[in-house]
Amino acid sequence: GTLEDQIIQANPALEAFGNAKTARNDNSSRFGKFIRIHFGTSGKLSSADIETYLLEKSRVTFQLKAERNYHIFYQILTNAKPELLDMLLITNNPYDYSYISQGEVTVASINDSEELMATDNAFDVLGFTPDEKMGVYKLTGAIMHYGNMKFKQKQREEQAEPDGTEAADKSAYLMGLNSADLLKGLCHPRVKVGNEYVTK
């Protein structure tokens, strides 16, 4: 798309990943953005850059009862692009995913199917390749599976271990990681102590 189109279409993409329903606002921006537009000597638009900051990261894992996670999670659960459900190894039931079902799962004023198509179109206008676009969706799906991972305490040890691996397997697959390595990293994190790394 033209530069003008790209500046305009950045909004649906940013809002999908940065806006959510809150108790007071169905489409509340949970981040800040600063758009800098540059003009050439003739006064014609020459470039733009957008800086984002202060994303409310905690919303990804926890929402209050009257609130919702970021719109993108509910957009991909619609059947607007059914191939996403298969590709991301997900169902279309938000209650199957703990990270997105702690509060509201629908918003009366928002059509998640239409919004998914707007988000997907925005990626195209912004020049995302099909692989880049799928990478964004895969990471989103991986986060949904990530929230379903369960851990238990090892017997007679102050150590966690996986309680089943299905969610980790799906999450790792979507992120292009080895599932065993992902679980090892979560259960035995490497911590920097001075100049050295120590595995817990």
Coordinates of C-alpha atoms in Angstrom, one line a residue:
G1 CA 0.0 0.0 0.0
T2 CA 0.9 3.7 -0.2
L3 CA 2.7 5.3 2.7
E4 CA -0.6 7.1 3.6
D5 CA -2.4 3.7 3.6
Q6 CA 0.3 2.1 5.7
I7 CA 0.1 4.9 8.4
I8 CA -3.7 4.5 8.5
Q9 CA -3.6 0.7 8.5
A10 CA -1.1 0.5 11.3
N11 CA -4.0 1.4 13.6
P12 CA -6.1 -1.8 13.3
A13 CA -2.9 -4.0 13.8
L14 CA -1.8 -2.0 16.8
E15 CA -5.3 -2.0 18.3
A16 CA -5.7 -5.8 17.8
F17 CA -2.6 -6.4 20.0
G18 CA -2.8 -3.4 22.3
N19 CA -6.5 -2.7 22.9
A20 CA -8.9 -4.6 25.2
K21 CA -12.2 -4.3 26.9
T22 CA -12.1 -2.7 30.3
A23 CA -14.9 -2.0 32.8
R24 CA -15.3 1.5 31.4
N25 CA -14.4 1.2 27.7
D26 CA -15.0 -1.6 25.2
N27 CA -12.0 -0.6 23.1
S28 CA -9.5 0.8 25.6
S29 CA -5.9 1.4 24.5
R30 CA -3.6 -0.4 26.9
F31 CA -0.4 1.1 25.6
G32 CA 1.0 4.5 24.4
K33 CA 2.0 5.3 20.9
F34 CA 3.8 8.2 19.4
I35 CA 3.5 8.7 15.6
R36 CA 6.2 10.8 14.0
I37 CA 5.4 11.9 10.4
H38 CA 8.2 13.3 8.2
F39 CA 7.6 15.5 5.2
G40 CA 10.0 16.2 2.3
T41 CA 11.1 19.7 1.2
S42 CA 8.1 19.9 -1.1
G43 CA 5.7 19.3 1.8
K44 CA 4.9 15.8 0.6
L45 CA 4.8 12.9 3.1
S46 CA 8.1 11.1 3.0
S47 CA 8.1 8.7 5.9
A48 CA 6.7 7.9 9.3
D49 CA 7.6 5.9 12.4
I50 CA 5.5 4.8 15.3
E51 CA 6.9 4.2 18.8
T52 CA 4.9 2.2 21.3
Y53 CA 5.5 2.0 25.0
L54 CA 4.0 1.0 28.3
L55 CA 2.0 -2.0 27.1
E56 CA 0.0 -3.4 30.0
K57 CA 1.8 -6.8 29.9
S58 CA 0.0 -8.2 32.9
R59 CA -3.3 -8.3 30.9
V60 CA -1.9 -11.2 28.8
T61 CA -2.1 -13.5 31.8
F62 CA -4.8 -11.9 34.0
Q63 CA -8.1 -10.0 33.5
L64 CA -10.7 -8.7 35.9
K65 CA -14.2 -10.1 35.7
A66 CA -15.7 -7.3 33.6
E67 CA -12.6 -7.0 31.4
R68 CA -11.1 -8.9 28.5
N69 CA -7.7 -9.8 27.2
Y70 CA -6.3 -8.2 24.0
H71 CA -8.7 -8.3 21.1
I72 CA -6.5 -10.4 18.9
F73 CA -7.0 -13.5 21.0
Y74 CA -10.8 -13.4 20.4
Q75 CA -10.4 -12.4 16.8
I76 CA -8.5 -15.6 15.9
L77 CA -11.1 -17.8 17.6
T78 CA -13.8 -16.6 15.1
N79 CA -14.4 -18.6 12.0
A80 CA -13.5 -15.6 9.8
K81 CA -10.2 -17.4 8.9
P82 CA -10.9 -21.0 9.8
E83 CA -7.4 -22.1 8.6
L84 CA -6.0 -20.3 11.7
L85 CA -7.8 -22.7 14.1
D86 CA -6.1 -25.7 12.4
M87 CA -2.7 -23.9 12.1
L88 CA -2.7 -22.8 15.7
L89 CA -4.0 -26.1 17.1
I90 CA -6.8 -24.3 18.9
T91 CA -10.6 -24.7 19.3
N92 CA -12.9 -21.7 18.8
N93 CA -14.0 -21.9 22.5
P94 CA -12.3 -19.2 24.6
Y95 CA -13.1 -21.1 27.8
D96 CA -10.5 -23.7 26.6
Y97 CA -7.7 -21.2 27.3
S98 CA -7.2 -19.8 30.8
Y99 CA -5.3 -16.7 29.7
I100 CA -8.3 -15.4 27.8
S101 CA -11.3 -16.6 29.8
Q102 CA -10.9 -15.0 33.3
G103 CA -13.3 -12.1 32.5
E104 CA -15.5 -11.3 29.5
V105 CA -15.0 -13.2 26.2
T106 CA -17.4 -11.2 24.0
V107 CA -18.0 -7.5 23.6
A108 CA -21.4 -6.3 22.4
S109 CA -20.0 -3.4 20.5
I110 CA -17.2 -5.3 18.7
N111 CA -17.6 -7.9 15.9
D112 CA -14.4 -10.0 16.4
S113 CA -14.9 -11.7 12.9
E114 CA -14.9 -8.3 11.1
E115 CA -12.0 -7.1 13.2
L116 CA -9.9 -10.1 12.3
M117 CA -10.4 -9.4 8.7
A118 CA -9.4 -5.7 9.3
T119 CA -6.3 -6.9 11.2
D120 CA -5.3 -9.4 8.5
N121 CA -5.8 -6.7 5.8
A122 CA -3.7 -4.3 7.8
F123 CA -0.8 -6.8 7.8
D124 CA -1.0 -7.0 4.0
V125 CA -1.1 -3.2 3.5
L126 CA 1.9 -2.9 5.9
G127 CA 3.9 -5.2 3.7
F128 CA 4.0 -8.3 5.9
T129 CA 5.0 -11.4 4.0
P130 CA 2.7 -14.5 4.4
D131 CA 5.4 -16.1 6.6
E132 CA 5.7 -13.0 8.8
K133 CA 1.9 -12.8 9.1
M134 CA 1.7 -16.5 10.0
G135 CA 4.5 -16.0 12.5
V136 CA 2.5 -13.3 14.3
Y137 CA -0.5 -15.6 14.5
K138 CA 1.5 -18.6 15.6
L139 CA 3.0 -16.6 18.5
T140 CA -0.5 -15.5 19.5
G141 CA -1.7 -19.1 19.5
A142 CA 1.5 -20.2 21.4
I143 CA 0.6 -17.7 24.2
M144 CA -2.9 -19.2 24.5
H145 CA -1.4 -22.7 24.9
Y146 CA 1.3 -21.4 27.2
G147 CA -1.4 -20.4 29.7
N148 CA -2.6 -24.0 29.8
M149 CA 0.7 -25.4 31.0
K150 CA 0.5 -27.0 34.4
F151 CA 3.2 -27.7 36.9
K152 CA 3.4 -29.7 40.1
Q153 CA 5.9 -29.9 42.9
K154 CA 8.4 -32.7 42.7
Q155 CA 8.1 -35.1 45.6
R156 CA 10.4 -34.2 48.5
E157 CA 11.9 -31.3 46.5
E158 CA 11.4 -27.6 46.3
Q159 CA 11.3 -28.0 42.5
A160 CA 8.5 -27.8 39.9
E161 CA 8.0 -30.3 37.2
P162 CA 5.6 -30.4 34.3
D163 CA 2.2 -31.9 35.0
G164 CA 1.5 -33.1 31.5
T165 CA 3.1 -31.8 28.3
E166 CA 0.3 -31.3 25.8
A167 CA 0.1 -27.5 26.1
A168 CA 3.8 -27.2 26.2
D169 CA 4.1 -29.4 23.1
K170 CA 1.7 -27.2 21.2
S171 CA 3.2 -23.9 22.4
A172 CA 6.7 -25.0 21.6
Y173 CA 5.7 -26.3 18.1
L174 CA 4.1 -22.9 17.3
M175 CA 7.2 -21.1 18.5
G176 CA 9.6 -23.4 16.6
L177 CA 11.1 -24.7 19.8
N178 CA 11.8 -28.1 21.2
S179 CA 9.2 -28.8 23.9
A180 CA 11.6 -30.5 26.3
D181 CA 13.9 -27.4 26.0
L182 CA 11.0 -25.1 26.7
L183 CA 10.0 -27.0 29.8
K184 CA 13.6 -27.3 31.0
G185 CA 13.9 -23.5 30.6
L186 CA 10.8 -22.9 32.7
C187 CA 11.6 -25.4 35.4
H188 CA 15.3 -24.8 35.5
P189 CA 15.9 -21.1 34.6
R190 CA 19.4 -19.8 34.0
V191 CA 20.1 -16.9 36.3
K192 CA 23.0 -14.5 35.8
V193 CA 25.0 -14.2 39.0
G194 CA 27.9 -11.8 38.6
N195 CA 29.5 -12.7 35.3
E196 CA 28.3 -16.3 35.3
Y197 CA 25.0 -18.1 34.6
V198 CA 23.7 -20.5 37.2
T199 CA 20.9 -23.0 36.5
K200 CA 18.3 -23.2 39.3

